[in-house]
GROMACS .gro file of C-alpha atoms in nm:
model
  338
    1UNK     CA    1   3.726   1.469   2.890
    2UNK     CA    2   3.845   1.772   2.710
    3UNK     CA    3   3.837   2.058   2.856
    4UNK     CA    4   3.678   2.280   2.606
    5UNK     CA    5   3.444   2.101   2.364
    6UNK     CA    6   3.275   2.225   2.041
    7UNK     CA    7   3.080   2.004   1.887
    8UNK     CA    8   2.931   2.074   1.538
    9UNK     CA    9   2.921   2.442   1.565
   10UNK     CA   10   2.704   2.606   1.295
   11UNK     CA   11   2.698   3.053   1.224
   12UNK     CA   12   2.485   3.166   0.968
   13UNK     CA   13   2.476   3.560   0.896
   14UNK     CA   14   2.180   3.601   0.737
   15UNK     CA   15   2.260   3.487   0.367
   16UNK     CA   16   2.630   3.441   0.489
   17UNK     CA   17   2.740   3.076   0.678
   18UNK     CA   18   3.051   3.187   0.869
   19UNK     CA   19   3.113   2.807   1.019
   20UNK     CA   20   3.028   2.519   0.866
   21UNK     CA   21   2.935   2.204   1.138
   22UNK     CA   22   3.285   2.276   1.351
   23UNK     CA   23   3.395   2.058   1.564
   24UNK     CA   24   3.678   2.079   1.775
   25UNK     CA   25   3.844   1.921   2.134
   26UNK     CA   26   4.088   2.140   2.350
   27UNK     CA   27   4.295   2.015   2.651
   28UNK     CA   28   4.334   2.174   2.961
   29UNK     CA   29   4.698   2.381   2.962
   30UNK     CA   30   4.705   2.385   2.567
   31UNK     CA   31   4.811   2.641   2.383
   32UNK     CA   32   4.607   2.634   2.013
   33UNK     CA   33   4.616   2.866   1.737
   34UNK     CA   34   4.328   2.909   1.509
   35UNK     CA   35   4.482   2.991   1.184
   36UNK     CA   36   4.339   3.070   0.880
   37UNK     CA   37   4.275   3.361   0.563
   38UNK     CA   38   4.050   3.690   0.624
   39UNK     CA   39   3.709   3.606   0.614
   40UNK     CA   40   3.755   3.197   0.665
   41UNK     CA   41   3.535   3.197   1.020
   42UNK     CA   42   3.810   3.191   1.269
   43UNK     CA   43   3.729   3.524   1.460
   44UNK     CA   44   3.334   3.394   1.480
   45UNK     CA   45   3.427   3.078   1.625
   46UNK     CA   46   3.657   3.325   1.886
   47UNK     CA   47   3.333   3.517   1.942
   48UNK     CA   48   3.144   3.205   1.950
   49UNK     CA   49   3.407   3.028   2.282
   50UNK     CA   50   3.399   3.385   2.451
   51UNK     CA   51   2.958   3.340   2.439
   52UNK     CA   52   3.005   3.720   2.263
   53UNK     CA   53   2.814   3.539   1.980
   54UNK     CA   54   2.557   3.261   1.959
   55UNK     CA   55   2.606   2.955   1.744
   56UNK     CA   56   2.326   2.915   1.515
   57UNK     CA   57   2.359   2.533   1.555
   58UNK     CA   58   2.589   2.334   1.740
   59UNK     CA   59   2.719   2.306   2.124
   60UNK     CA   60   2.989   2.487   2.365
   61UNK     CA   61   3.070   2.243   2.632
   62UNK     CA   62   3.347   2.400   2.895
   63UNK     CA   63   3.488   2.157   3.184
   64UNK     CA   64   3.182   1.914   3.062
   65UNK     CA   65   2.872   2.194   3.132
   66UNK     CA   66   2.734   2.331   2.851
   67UNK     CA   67   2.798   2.677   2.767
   68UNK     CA   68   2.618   2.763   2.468
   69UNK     CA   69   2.386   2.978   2.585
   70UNK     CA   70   2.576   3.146   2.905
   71UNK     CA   71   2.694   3.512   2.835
   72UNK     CA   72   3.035   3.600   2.862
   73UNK     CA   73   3.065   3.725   3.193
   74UNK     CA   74   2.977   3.325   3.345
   75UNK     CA   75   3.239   3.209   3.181
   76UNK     CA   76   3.522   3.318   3.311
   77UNK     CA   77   3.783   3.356   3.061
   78UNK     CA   78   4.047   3.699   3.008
   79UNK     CA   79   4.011   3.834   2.641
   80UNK     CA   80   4.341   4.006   2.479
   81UNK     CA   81   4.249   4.235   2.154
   82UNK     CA   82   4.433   4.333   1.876
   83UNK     CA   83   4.327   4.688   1.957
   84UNK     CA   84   4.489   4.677   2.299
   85UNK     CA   85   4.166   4.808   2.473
   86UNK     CA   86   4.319   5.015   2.728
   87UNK     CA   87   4.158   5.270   2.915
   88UNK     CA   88   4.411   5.587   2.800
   89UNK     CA   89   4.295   5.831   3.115
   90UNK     CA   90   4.422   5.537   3.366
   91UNK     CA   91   4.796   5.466   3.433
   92UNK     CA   92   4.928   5.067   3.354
   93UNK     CA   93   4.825   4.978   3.743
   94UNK     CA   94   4.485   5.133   3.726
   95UNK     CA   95   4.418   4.954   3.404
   96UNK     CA   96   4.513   4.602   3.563
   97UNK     CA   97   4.350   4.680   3.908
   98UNK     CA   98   3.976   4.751   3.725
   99UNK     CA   99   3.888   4.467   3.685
  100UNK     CA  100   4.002   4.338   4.002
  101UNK     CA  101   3.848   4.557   4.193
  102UNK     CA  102   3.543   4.398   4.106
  103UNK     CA  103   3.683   4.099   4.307
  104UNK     CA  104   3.447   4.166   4.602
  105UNK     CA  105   3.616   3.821   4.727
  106UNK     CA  106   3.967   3.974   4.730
  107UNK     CA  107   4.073   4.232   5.025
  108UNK     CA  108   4.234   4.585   4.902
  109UNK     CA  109   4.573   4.394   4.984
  110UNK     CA  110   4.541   4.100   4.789
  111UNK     CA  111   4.422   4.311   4.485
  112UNK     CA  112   4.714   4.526   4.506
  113UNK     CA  113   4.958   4.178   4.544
  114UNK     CA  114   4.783   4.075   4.257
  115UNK     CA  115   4.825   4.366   4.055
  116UNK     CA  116   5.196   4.384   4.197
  117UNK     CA  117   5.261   4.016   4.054
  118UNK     CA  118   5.137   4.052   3.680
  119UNK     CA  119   5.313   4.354   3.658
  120UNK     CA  120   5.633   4.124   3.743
  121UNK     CA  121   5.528   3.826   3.511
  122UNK     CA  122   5.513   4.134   3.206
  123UNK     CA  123   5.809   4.326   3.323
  124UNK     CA  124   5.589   4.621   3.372
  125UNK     CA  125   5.666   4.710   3.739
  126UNK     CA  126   5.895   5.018   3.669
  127UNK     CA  127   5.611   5.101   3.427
  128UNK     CA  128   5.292   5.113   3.646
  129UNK     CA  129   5.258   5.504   3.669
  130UNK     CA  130   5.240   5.548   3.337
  131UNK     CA  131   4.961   5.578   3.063
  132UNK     CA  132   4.845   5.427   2.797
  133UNK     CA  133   5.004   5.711   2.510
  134UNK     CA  134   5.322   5.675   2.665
  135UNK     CA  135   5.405   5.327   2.643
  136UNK     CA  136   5.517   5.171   2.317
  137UNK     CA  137   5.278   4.923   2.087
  138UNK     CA  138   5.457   4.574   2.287
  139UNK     CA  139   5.386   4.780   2.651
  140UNK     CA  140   5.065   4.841   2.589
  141UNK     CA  141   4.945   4.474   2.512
  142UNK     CA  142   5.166   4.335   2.794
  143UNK     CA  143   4.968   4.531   2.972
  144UNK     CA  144   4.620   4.450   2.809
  145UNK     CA  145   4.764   4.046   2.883
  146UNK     CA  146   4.808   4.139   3.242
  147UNK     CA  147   4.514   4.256   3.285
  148UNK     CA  148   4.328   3.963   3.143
  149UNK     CA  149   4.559   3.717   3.349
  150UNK     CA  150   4.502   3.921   3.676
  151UNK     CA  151   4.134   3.695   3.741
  152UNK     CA  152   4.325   3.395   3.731
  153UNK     CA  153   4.056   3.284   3.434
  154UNK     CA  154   4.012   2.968   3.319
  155UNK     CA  155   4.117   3.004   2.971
  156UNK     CA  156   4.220   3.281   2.792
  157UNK     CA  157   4.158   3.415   2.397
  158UNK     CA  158   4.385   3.595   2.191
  159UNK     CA  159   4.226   3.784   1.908
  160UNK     CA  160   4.536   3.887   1.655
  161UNK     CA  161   4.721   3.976   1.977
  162UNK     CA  162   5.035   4.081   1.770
  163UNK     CA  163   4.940   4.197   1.387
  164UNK     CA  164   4.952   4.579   1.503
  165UNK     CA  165   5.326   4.533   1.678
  166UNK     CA  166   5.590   4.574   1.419
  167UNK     CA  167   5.834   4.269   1.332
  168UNK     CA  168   6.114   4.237   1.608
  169UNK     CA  169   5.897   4.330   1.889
  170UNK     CA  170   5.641   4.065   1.761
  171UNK     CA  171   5.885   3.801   1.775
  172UNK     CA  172   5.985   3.906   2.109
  173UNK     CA  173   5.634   3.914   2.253
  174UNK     CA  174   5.571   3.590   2.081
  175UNK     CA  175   5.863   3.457   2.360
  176UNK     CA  176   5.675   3.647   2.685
  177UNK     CA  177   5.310   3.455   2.559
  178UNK     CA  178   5.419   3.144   2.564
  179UNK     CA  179   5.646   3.194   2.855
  180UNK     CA  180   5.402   3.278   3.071
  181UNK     CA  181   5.133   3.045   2.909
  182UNK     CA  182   5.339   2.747   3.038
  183UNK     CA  183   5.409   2.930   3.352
  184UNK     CA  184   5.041   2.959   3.420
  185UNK     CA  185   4.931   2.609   3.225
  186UNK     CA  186   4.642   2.826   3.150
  187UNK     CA  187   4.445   2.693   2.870
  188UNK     CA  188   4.557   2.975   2.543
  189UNK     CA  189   4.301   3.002   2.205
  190UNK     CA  190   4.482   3.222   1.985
  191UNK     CA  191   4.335   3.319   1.688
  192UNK     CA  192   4.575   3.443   1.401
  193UNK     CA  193   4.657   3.480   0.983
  194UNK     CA  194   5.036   3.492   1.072
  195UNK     CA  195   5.152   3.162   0.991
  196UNK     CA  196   5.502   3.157   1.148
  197UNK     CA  197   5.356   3.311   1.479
  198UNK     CA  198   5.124   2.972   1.489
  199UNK     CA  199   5.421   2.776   1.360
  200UNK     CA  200   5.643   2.854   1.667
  201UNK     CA  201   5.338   2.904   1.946
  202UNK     CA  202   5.151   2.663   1.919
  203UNK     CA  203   5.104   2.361   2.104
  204UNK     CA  204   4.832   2.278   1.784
  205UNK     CA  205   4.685   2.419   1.522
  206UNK     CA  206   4.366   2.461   1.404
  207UNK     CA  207   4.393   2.530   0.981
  208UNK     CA  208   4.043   2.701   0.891
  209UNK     CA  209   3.939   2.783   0.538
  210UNK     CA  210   3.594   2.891   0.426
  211UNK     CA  211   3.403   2.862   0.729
  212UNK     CA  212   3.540   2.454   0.797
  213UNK     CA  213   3.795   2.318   0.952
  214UNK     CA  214   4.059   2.198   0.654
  215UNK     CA  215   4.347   1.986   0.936
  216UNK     CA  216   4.444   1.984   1.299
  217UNK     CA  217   4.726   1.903   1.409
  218UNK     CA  218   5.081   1.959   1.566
  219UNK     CA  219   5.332   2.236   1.398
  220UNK     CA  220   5.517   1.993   1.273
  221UNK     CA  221   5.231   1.732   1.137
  222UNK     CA  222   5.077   2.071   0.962
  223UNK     CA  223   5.417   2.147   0.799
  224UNK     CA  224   5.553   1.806   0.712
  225UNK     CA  225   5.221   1.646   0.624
  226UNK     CA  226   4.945   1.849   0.513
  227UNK     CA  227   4.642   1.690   0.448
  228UNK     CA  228   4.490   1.932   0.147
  229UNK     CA  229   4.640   2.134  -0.104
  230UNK     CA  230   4.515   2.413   0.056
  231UNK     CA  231   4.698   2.348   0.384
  232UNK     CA  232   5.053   2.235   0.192
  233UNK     CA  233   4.991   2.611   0.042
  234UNK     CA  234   4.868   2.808   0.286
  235UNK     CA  235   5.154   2.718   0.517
  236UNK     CA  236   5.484   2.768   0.420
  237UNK     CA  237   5.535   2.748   0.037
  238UNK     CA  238   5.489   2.457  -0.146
  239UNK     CA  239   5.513   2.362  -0.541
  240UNK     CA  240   5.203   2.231  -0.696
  241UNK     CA  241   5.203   2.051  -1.012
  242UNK     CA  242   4.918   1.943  -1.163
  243UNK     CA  243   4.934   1.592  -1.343
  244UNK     CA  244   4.680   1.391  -1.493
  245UNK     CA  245   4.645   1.174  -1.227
  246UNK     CA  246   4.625   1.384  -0.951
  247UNK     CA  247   4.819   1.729  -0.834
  248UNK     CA  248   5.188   1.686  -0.644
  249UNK     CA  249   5.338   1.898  -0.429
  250UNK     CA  250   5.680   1.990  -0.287
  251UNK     CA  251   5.872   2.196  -0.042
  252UNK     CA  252   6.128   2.447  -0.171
  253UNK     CA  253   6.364   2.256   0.091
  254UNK     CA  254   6.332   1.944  -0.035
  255UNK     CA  255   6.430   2.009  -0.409
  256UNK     CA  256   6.799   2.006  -0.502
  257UNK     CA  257   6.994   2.198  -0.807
  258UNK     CA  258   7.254   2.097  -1.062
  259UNK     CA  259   7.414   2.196  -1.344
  260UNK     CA  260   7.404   1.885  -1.470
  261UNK     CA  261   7.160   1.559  -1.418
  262UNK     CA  262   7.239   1.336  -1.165
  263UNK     CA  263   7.239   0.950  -1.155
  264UNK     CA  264   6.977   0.943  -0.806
  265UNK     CA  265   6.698   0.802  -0.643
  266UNK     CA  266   6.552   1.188  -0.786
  267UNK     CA  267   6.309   1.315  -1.035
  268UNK     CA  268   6.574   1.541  -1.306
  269UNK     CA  269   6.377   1.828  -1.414
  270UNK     CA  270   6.588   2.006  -1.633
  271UNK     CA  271   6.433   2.413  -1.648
  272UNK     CA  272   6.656   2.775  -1.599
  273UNK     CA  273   6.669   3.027  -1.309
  274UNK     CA  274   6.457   3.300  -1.312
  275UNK     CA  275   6.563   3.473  -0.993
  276UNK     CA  276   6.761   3.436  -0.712
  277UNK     CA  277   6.669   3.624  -0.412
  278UNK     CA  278   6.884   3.664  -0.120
  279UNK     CA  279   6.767   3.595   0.236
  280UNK     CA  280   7.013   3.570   0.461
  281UNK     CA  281   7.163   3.191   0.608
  282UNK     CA  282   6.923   3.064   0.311
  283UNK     CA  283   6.854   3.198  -0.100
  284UNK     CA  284   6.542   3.123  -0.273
  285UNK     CA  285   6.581   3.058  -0.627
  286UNK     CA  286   6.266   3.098  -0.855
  287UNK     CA  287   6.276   2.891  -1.154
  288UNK     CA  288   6.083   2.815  -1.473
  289UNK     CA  289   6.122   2.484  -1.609
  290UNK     CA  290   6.086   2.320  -1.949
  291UNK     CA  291   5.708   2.298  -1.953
  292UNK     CA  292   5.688   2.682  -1.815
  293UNK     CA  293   5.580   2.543  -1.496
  294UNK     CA  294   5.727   2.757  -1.215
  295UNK     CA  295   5.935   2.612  -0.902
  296UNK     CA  296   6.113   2.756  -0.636
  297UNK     CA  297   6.412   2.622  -0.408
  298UNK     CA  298   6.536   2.687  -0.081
  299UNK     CA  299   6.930   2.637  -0.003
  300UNK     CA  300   7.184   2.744   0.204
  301UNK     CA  301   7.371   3.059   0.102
  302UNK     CA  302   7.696   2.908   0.079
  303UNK     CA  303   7.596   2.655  -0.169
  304UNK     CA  304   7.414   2.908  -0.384
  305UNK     CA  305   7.747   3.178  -0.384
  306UNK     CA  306   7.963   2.855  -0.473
  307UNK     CA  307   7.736   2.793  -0.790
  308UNK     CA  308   7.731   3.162  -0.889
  309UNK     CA  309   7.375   3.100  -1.023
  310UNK     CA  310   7.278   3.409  -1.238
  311UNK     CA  311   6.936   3.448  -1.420
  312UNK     CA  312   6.842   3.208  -1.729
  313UNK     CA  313   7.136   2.931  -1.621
  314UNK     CA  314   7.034   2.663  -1.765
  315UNK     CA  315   7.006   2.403  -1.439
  316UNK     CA  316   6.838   2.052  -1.337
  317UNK     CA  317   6.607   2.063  -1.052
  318UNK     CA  318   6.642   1.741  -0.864
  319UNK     CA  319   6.309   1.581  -0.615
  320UNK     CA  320   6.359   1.302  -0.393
  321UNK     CA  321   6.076   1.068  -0.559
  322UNK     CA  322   5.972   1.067  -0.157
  323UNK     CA  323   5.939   1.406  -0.128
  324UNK     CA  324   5.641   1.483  -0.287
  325UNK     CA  325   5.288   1.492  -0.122
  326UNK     CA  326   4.982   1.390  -0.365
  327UNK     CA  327   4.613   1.538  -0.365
  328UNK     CA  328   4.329   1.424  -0.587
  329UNK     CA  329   4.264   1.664  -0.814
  330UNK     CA  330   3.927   1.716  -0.660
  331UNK     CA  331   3.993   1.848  -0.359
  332UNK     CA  332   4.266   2.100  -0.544
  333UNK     CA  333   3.982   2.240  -0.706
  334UNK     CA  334   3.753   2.294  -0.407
  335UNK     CA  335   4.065   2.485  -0.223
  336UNK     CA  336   4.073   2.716  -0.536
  337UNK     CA  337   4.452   2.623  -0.571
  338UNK     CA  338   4.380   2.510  -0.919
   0.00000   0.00000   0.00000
């Protein structure tokens, strides 16, 4: 039995339908990332787990007991915002011991041990006398996660818990979550439009797109087989061609260049460069080929400095016939990719 179970969840705003019949299984310990565009339903569904909205159809089943109707505060989870939600007049320690304070089970002792320990797990000890303004963006939502940990809940939900955090310090905090995730095996729903932080997080993801759920599936099963067009797109980059029997896509990774066609087991699309952008250990080349279709490649530096590839080189593009991923034209369409 799963541990969290939602089962053909339905939102309707008044004229607006936010989820469409949703229906999703979570383990116990996982860590899943709801991923998806503004506006797709992702943060309802959030709202929905965390009983801070009702479904308009549709169950909530936690540990088996259904939750659909129980308010937030019976069902013990810890919340982390985007907006950090701090109070700014109390210090880091006074933040994390307000809630458990509340613990009219815990002695004074055991809510200051407890307090003592998060503050460890978040490498916030020397920071505990502080406030709120004087910590940087990454202190203050350690500090908002070890607060929500400090209840020992059941499961916890992570609303955009990194867009406001600028690059390297999301990357690093992106570490410390899923460190102490696993160190907890606390059951994690993450909610997010960053598809790299779901990429490397996530136990699963959850693709949404216009209030249903597109694919589930591992980081890797989402990357290297996408079930729509609008999943192949939305994460990562991938080349869509449009033919008439049916639309093909392609990673940048996968395609090869020439300067002249090779005898292979490839497709030889013969087209020029139209930029080539620098990116470090790997160059992206965009390209325009003979039909004015565009296409873009991903290779290693090296290679790419050896060529000395300049704009409107005439080059072949080369596709492993295996490498590309078909949709019906259909379901392009519907995605709005066509």
């Amino acid at each position: 039995m799963a541990f969290l179970s939602i089962q053909h969840v339905k939102k309707v705003f008044d004229t607006q339908t936010a989820l469409k019949d949703v229906s999703l299984e979570i383990e116990k310990g996982e860590l899943v990332s709801i991923l998806g565009p503004s506006g797709c339903g992702k943060t309802t569904l959030l709202r929905i787990i965390a009983g801070l909205e009702n479904p308009t159809e549709g169950k909530i089943l936690i540990n088996g007991k259904d939750c659909t109707n129980l308010p937030p505060a019976k069902r013990n989870f810890g919340i982390v915002f985007q907006s950090y939600a701090l109070f700014p007049h109390m210090t880091v320690e006074q933040n994390i011991l307000f809630g458990l304070n509340e613990q009219k089970n815990l002695s004074k002792k055991e809510r200051k041990e407890r307090c003592k320990e998060v503050l460890h797990m978040v490498d916030l000890y020397e920071h505990r006398k502080k406030y709120p303004p004087q910590l940087s963006g990454g202190q203050q939502q350690r500090t908002a996660l070890a607060r929500a940990i400090s209840l020992k809940p059941e499961y916890l939900l992570l609303d955009e818990p990194l867009s406001a955090l600028d690059a390297k310090v999301r990357v690093k905090l992106r570490a410390e979550i899923c460190r102490i995730q696993r160190q907890l095996g606390i059951t994690t729903i993450m909610v997010t439009h960053d598809q790299e932080e779901a990429l490397t997080m996530a136990d699963r993801i959850v693709v949404m797109n216009n209030a249903v759920v597109e694919q589930t599936g591992t980081p890797q099963e989402i990357y290297y087989h996408p079930e729509t067009a609008f999943v192949a797109n939305f994460i990562g980059t991938m080349n869509l061609y449009h033919r008439t029997d049916g639309t093909y896509g392609v990673r940048p990774e996968s395609v090869q260049i020439s300067r002249e066609a090779e005898p292979m087991e490839t497709e030889n699309w013969k087209g020029h460069v139209v930029e080539v952008e620098f990116r470090g250990p790997l160059t992206r080349i965009y390209g325009e080929l003979e039909n004015q279709e565009p296409i873009c490649v991903d290779l290693a530096s090296d290679k790419v400095n050896g060529m000395g590839l300049k704009p409107e080189d005439a080059i072949y593009f080369q596709i492993p016939k295996n490498g590309f991923v078909k949709y019906p034209h259909n379901e392009v369409r519907e995605n709005g990719i066509a």
